[in-house]
Structures are given as structure tokens and as C-alpha cells.
CSV table of C-alpha atoms in Angstrom, one decimal:
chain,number,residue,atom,x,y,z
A,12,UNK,CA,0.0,0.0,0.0
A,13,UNK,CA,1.0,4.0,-0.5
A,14,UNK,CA,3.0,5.1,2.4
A,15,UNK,CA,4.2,8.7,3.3
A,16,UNK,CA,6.3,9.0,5.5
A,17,UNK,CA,7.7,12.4,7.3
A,18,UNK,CA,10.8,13.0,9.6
A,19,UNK,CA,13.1,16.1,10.2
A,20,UNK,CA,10.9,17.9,12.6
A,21,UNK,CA,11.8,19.0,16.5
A,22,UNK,CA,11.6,22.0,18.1
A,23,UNK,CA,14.0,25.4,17.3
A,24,UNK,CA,14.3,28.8,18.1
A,25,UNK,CA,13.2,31.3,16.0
A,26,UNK,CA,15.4,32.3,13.6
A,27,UNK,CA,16.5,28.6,12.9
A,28,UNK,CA,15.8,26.1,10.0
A,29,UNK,CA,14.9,22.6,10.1
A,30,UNK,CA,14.2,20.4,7.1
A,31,UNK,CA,11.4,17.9,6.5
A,32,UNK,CA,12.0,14.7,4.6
A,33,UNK,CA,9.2,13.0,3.4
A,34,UNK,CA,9.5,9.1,2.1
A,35,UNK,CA,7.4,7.2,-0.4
A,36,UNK,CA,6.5,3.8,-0.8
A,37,UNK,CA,4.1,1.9,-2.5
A,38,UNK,CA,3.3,4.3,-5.8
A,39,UNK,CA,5.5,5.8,-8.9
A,40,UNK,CA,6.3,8.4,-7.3
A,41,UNK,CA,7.5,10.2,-10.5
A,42,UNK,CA,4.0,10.0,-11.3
A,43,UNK,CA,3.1,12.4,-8.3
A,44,UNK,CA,3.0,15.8,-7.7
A,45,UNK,CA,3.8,16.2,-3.7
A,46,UNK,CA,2.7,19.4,-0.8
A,47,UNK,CA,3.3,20.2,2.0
A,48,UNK,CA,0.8,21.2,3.9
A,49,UNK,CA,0.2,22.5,7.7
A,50,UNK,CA,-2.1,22.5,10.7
A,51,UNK,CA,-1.8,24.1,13.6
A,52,UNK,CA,-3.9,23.2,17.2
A,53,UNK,CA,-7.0,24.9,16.8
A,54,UNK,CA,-6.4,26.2,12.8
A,55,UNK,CA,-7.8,24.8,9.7
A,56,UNK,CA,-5.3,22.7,7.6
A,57,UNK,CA,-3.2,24.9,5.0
A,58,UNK,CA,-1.6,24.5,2.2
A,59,UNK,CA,2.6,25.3,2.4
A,60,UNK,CA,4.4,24.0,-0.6
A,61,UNK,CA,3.5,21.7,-4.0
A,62,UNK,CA,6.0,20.7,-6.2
A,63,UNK,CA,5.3,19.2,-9.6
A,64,UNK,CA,6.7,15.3,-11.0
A,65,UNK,CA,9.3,16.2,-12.4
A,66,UNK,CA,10.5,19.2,-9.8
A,67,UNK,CA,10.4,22.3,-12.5
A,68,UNK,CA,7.5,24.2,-11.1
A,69,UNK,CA,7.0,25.3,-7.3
A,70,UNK,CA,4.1,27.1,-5.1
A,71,UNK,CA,4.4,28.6,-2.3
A,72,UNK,CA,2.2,29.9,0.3
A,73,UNK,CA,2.6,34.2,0.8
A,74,UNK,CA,3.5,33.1,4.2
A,75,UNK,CA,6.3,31.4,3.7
A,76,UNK,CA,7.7,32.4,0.3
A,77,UNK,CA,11.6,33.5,0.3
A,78,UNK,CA,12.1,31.6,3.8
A,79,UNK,CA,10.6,27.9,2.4
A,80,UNK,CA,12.0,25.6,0.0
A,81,UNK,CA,10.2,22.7,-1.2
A,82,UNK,CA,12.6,20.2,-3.6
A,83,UNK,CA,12.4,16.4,-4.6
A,84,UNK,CA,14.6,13.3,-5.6
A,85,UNK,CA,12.8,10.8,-7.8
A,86,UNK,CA,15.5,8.5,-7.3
A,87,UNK,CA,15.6,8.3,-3.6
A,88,UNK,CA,11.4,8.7,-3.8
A,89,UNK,CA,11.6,11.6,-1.2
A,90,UNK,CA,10.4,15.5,-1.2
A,91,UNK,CA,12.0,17.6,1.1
A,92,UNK,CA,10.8,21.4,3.3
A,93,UNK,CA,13.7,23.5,4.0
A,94,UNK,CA,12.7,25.9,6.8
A,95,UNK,CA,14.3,28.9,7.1
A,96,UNK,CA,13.9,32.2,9.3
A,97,UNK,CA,11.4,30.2,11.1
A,98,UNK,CA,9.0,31.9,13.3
A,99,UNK,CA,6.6,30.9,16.2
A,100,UNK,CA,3.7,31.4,13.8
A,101,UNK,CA,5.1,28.6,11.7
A,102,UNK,CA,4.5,25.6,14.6
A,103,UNK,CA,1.8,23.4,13.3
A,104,UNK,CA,2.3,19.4,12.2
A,105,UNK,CA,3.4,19.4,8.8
A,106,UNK,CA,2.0,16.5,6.5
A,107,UNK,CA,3.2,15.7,2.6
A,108,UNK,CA,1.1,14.2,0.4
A,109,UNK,CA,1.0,13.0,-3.3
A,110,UNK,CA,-1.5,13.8,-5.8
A,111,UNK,CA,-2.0,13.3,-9.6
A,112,UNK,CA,-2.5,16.8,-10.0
A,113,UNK,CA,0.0,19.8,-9.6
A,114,UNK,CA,-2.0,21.7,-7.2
A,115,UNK,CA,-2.5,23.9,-3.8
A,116,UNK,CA,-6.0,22.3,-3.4
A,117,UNK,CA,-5.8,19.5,-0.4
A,118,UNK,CA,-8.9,17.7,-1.7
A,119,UNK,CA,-7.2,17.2,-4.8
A,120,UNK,CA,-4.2,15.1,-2.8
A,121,UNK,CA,-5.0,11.5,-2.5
A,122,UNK,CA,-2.3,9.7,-0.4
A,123,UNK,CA,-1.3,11.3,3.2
A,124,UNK,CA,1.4,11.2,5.7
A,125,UNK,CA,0.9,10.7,9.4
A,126,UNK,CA,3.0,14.3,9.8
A,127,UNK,CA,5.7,15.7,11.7
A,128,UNK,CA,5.5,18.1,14.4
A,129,UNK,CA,7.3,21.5,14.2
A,130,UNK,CA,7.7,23.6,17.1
A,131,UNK,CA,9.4,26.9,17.2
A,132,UNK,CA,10.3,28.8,19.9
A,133,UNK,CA,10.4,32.8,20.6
């Protein structure tokens, strides 16, 4: 079966970067488009990051555009989130997910990680 699976998260001070990992198992995943998406206690989920199959196009949400950088290896069937200038505002558990369509919309995903939690500090 399709597996997602995150890592890379902790807890940092503001200021600091961490970066996600996100390993897949169980589809092409050269076939896949893959976000990153957010939710924090109390928030609806949002949308972060989407990268398309073959890695050429990016989006980005205005929150964290020029401090995020989403990336993937098709060989090692992983997308990465490189966090920088991180602020408080950006603690939340961060999920990837894979979908057959380059897009920001989280319906449109159809396979889901268990997510990583991200704290940062002030």
C-alpha cells in the first residue's frame, strides 16, 4: 500500500531552520506531484508547498515564500521542506502528500502522511 512518511521535525528557536523529509512507498512516485501542507492546534489545515513530478514548477504559500523551500529526488522517492527564518507562527504538524495533479488544493491530494510536528520557539 502507499506510504508517506515524514521526519526532520523538533523544536527550534526562532530564527533557525529545520528540514522535513518525506519518504514514499508503494506508488510511482515520479507519477506524483507532492505538498506540504500545515495544521496548527485549533487552525484549519493549509496548504505550504506543492512541487510538480518532475520538480520544475513550485508554489508557495505568501506566508512562507523567500524563507521555504520545497525540492524532490525521484531516485531516492523523497520531497524535502527546507525551513528557514522560522518563526513561532510557523509551529503546526506538517503532512506531505501525493497527488496526480499539480496543485495547492488538499482535496485534490489523495495519499497522506501521518506528519511531523514542528515547534518553534520565541
Amino acid at each position: 500500500q502507499v506510504q508517506l512518511v515524514e521526519s526532520g521535525g523538533g523544536l527550534v528557536q526562532a530564527g533557525g531552520s529545520l528540514r522535513l523529509s518525506c519518504a514514499a512507498s508503494g506508488l510511482t512516485f515520479r507519477d506524483y506531484a507532492m505538498g506540504w501542507f500545515r495544521q496548527a492546534p485549533g487552525k484549519e489545515r493549509e496548504f505550504v508547498a506543492a512541487i510538480n513530478w518532475g520538480g520544475g514548477s513550485t508554489s508557495y504559500a505568501d506566508s512562507v515564500k523567500g524563507r521555504f523551500t520545497i525540492s524532490r529526488d525521484n531516485a531516492k522517492n523523497t520531497v524535502y521542506l527546507q525551513m528557514n527564518s522560522l518563526k513561532p507562527e510557523d509551529t503546526a504538524v506538517y503532512y506531505c502528500a501525493a497527488s496526480r495533479v499539480y496543485t495547492i488544493t488538499g482535496e485534490m491530494y489523495l495519499y497522506w502522511g501521518q506528519g511531523t510536528q514542528v515547534t518553534v520557539s520565541s
